[in-house]
PDB file of C-alpha atoms in Angstrom:
ATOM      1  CA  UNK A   1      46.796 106.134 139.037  1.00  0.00           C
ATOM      2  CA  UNK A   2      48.487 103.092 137.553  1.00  0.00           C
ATOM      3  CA  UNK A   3      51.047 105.305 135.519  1.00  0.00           C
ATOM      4  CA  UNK A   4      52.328 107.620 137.744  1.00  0.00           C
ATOM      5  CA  UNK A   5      54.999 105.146 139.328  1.00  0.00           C
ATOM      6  CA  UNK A   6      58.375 104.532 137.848  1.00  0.00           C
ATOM      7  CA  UNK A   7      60.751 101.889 138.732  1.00  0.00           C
ATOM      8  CA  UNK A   8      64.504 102.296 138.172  1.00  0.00           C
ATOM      9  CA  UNK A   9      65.367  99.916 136.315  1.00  0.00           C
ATOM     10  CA  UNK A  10      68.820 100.832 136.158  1.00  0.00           C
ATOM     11  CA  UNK A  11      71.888  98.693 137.769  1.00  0.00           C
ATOM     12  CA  UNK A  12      74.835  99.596 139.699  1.00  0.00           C
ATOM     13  CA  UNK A  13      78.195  98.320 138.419  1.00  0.00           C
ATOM     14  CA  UNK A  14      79.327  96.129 140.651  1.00  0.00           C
ATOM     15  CA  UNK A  15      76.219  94.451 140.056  1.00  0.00           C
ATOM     16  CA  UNK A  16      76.394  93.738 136.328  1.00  0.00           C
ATOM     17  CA  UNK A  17      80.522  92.832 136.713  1.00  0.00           C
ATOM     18  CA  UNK A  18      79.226  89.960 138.692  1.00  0.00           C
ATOM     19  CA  UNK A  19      76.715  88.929 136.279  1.00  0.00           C
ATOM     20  CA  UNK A  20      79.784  88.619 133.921  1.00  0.00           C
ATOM     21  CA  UNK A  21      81.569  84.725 133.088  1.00  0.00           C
ATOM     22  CA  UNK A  22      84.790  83.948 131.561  1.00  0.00           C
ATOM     23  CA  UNK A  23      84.189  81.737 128.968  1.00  0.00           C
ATOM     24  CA  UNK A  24      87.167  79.456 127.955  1.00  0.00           C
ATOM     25  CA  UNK A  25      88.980  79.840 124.782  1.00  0.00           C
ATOM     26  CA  UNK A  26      90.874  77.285 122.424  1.00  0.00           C
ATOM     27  CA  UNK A  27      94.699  77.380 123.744  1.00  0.00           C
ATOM     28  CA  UNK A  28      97.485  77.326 121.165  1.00  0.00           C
ATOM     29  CA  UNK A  29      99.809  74.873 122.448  1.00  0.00           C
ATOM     30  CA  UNK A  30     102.426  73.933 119.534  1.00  0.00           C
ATOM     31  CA  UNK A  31     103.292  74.974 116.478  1.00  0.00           C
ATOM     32  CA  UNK A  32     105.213  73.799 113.379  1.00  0.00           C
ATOM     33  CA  UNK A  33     106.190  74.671 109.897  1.00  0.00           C
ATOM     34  CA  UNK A  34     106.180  71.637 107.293  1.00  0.00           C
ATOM     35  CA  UNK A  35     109.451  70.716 106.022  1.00  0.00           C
ATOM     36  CA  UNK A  36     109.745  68.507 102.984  1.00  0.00           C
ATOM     37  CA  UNK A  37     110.823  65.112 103.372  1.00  0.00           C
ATOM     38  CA  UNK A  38     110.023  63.331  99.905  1.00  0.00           C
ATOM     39  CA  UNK A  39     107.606  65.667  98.210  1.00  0.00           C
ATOM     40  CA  UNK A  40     107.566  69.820  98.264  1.00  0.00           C
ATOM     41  CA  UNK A  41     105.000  70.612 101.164  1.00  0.00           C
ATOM     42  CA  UNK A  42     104.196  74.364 102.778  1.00  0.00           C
ATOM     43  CA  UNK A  43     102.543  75.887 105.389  1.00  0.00           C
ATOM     44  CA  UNK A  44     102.075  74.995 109.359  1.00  0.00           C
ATOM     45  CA  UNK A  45     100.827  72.473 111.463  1.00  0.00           C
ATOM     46  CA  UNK A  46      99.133  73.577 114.967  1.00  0.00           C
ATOM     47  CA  UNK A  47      97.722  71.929 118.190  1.00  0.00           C
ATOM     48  CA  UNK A  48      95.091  73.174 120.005  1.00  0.00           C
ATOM     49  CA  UNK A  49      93.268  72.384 123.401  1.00  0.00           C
ATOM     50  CA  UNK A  50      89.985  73.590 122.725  1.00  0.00           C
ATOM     51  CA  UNK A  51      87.764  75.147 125.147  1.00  0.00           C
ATOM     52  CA  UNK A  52      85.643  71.733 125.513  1.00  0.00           C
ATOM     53  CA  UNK A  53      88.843  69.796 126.839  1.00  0.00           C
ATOM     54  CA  UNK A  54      89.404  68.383 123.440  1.00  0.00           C
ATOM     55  CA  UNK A  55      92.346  68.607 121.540  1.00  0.00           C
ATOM     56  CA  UNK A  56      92.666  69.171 117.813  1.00  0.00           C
ATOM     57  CA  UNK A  57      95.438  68.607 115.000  1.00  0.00           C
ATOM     58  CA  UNK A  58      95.107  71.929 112.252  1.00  0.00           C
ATOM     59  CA  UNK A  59      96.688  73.125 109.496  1.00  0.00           C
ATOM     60  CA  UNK A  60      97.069  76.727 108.268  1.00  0.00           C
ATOM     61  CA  UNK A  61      95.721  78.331 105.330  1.00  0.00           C
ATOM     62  CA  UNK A  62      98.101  77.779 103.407  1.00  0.00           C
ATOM     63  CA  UNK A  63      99.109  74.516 103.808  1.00  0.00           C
ATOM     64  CA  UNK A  64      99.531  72.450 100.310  1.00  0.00           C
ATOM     65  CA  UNK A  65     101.581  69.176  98.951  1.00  0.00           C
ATOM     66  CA  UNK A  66     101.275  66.897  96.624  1.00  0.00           C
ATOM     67  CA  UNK A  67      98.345  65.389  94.580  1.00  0.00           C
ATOM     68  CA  UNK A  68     100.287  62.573  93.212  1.00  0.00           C
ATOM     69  CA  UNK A  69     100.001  60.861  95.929  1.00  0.00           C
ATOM     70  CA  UNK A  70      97.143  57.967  96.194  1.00  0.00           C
ATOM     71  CA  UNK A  71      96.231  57.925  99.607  1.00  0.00           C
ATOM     72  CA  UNK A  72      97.816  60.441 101.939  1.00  0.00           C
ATOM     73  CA  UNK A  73      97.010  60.682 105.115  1.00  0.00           C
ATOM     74  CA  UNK A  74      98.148  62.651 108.220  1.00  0.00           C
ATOM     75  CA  UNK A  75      99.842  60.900 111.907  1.00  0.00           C
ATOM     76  CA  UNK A  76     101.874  61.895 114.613  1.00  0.00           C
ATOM     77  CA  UNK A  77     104.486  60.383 116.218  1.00  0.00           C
ATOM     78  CA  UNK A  78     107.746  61.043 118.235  1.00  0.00           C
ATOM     79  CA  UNK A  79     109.880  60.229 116.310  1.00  0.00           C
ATOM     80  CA  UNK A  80     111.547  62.695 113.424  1.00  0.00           C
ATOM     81  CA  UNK A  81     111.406  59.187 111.321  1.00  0.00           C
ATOM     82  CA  UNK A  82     108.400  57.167 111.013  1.00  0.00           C
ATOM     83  CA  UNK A  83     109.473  54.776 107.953  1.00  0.00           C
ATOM     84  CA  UNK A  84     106.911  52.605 106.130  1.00  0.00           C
ATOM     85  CA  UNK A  85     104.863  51.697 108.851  1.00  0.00           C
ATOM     86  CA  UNK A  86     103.393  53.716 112.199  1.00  0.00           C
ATOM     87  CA  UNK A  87     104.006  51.377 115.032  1.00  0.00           C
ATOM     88  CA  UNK A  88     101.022  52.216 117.729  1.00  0.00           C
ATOM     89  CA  UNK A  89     103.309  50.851 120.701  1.00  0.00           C
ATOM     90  CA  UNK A  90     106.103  53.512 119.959  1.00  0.00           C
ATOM     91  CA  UNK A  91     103.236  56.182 119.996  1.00  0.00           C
ATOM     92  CA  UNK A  92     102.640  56.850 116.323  1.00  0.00           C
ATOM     93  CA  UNK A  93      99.301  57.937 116.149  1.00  0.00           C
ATOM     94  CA  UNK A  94      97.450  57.769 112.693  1.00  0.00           C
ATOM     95  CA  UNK A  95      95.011  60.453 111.798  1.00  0.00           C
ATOM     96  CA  UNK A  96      93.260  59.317 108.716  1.00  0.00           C
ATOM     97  CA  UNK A  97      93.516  60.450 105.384  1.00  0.00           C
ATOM     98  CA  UNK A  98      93.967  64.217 104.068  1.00  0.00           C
ATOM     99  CA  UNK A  99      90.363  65.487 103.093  1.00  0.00           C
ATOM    100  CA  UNK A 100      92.535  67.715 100.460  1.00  0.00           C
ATOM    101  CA  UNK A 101      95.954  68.642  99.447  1.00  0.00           C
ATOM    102  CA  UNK A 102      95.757  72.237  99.770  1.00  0.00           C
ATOM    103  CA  UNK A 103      94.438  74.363 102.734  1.00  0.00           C
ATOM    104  CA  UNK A 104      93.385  74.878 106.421  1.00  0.00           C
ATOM    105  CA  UNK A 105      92.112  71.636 107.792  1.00  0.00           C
ATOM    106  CA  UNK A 106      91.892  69.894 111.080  1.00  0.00           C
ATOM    107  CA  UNK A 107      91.767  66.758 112.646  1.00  0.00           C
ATOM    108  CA  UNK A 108      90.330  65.154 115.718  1.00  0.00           C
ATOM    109  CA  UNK A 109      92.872  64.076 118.238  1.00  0.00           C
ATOM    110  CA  UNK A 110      91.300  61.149 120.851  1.00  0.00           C
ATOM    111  CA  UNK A 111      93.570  62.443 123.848  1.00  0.00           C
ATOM    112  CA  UNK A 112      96.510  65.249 124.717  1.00  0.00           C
ATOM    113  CA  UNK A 113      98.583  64.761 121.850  1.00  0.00           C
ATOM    114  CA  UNK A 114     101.881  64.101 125.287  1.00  0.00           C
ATOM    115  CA  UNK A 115     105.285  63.733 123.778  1.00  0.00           C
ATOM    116  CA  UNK A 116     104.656  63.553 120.113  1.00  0.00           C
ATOM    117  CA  UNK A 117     106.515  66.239 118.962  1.00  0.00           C
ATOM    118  CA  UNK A 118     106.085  65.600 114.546  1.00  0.00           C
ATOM    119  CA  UNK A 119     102.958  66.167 112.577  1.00  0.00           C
ATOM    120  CA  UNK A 120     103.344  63.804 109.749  1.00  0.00           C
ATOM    121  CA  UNK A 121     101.624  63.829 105.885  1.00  0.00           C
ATOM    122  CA  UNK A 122     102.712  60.400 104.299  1.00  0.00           C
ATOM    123  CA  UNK A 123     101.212  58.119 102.156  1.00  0.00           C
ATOM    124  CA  UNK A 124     100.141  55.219 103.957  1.00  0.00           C
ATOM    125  CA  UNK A 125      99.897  52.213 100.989  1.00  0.00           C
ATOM    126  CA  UNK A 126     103.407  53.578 100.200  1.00  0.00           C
ATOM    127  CA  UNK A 127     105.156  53.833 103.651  1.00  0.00           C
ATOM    128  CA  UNK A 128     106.728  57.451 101.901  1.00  0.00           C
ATOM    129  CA  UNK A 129     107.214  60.020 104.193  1.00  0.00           C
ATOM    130  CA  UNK A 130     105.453  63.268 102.469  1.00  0.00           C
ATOM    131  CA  UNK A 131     106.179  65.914 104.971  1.00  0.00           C
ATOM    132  CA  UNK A 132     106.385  66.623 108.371  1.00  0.00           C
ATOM    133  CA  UNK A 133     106.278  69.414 111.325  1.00  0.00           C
ATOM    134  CA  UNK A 134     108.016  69.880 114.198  1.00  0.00           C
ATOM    135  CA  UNK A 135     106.086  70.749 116.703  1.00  0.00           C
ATOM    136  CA  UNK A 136     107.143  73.200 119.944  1.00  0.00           C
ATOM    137  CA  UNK A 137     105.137  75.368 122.054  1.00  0.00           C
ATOM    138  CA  UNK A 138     104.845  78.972 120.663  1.00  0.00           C
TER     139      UNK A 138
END
């Protein structure tokens, strides 16, 4: 008869570790707390390589400046002084403008972020340096 037979349906262990992948996980590689430059500005500015190969500009939680500010936007650069302008050639890199003043928020970045070592918040019709992070590995 048809249901008489039973089929074990159980696994050994070995089998099932084998059945198991490491998936890749977004990498903390540097991390910075803001210090005020021209206008009072908290919290922390992270990179990550993310598990796609991409790497990615955030800010913590409780990250907040100004709102007097026009038009701020975020860059990165090498240098602990980036002045009125960014200057492409001497690796400044600009990030667009700050979706918000306050809170966790992150930004694309089109390639490994290499030796720029200062997340900046500046407003960019102004030239004013806002804020910035240095940035070291954790």
């Amino acid at each position: 008869m048809g249901g008489d037979t039973q089929e074990d349906v159980t696994g050994s262990s070995e089998e099932v570790s084998e059945d198991v992948v490491d998936v890749p996980q977004d990498q903390l590689i540097a991390i910075g707390d803001f210090e005020n430059v021209m206008y009072e500005t908290t919290g922390h500015a992270e990179v990550w390589l993310l598990a796609n190969g991409s790497y990615e500009l955030r800010f913590s939680d409780d990250f907040s400046t100004t709102g007097m500010l026009p038009a701020p936007s975020v860059a990165m650069s090498v240098d602990p002084e980036i002045g009125p302008t960014l200057i492409a050639e001497d690796g400044d890199l600009d990030l667009g403008g700050l979706p918000t003043v306050t809170g966790a928020q992150s930004f694309a970045l089109p390639f490994a972020p290499g030796p720029r070592e200062y997340a900046w918040v500046w407003c960019k019709p102004f030239g004013i340096e806002v804020a910035r992070a240095h940035l070291v590995a954790p």
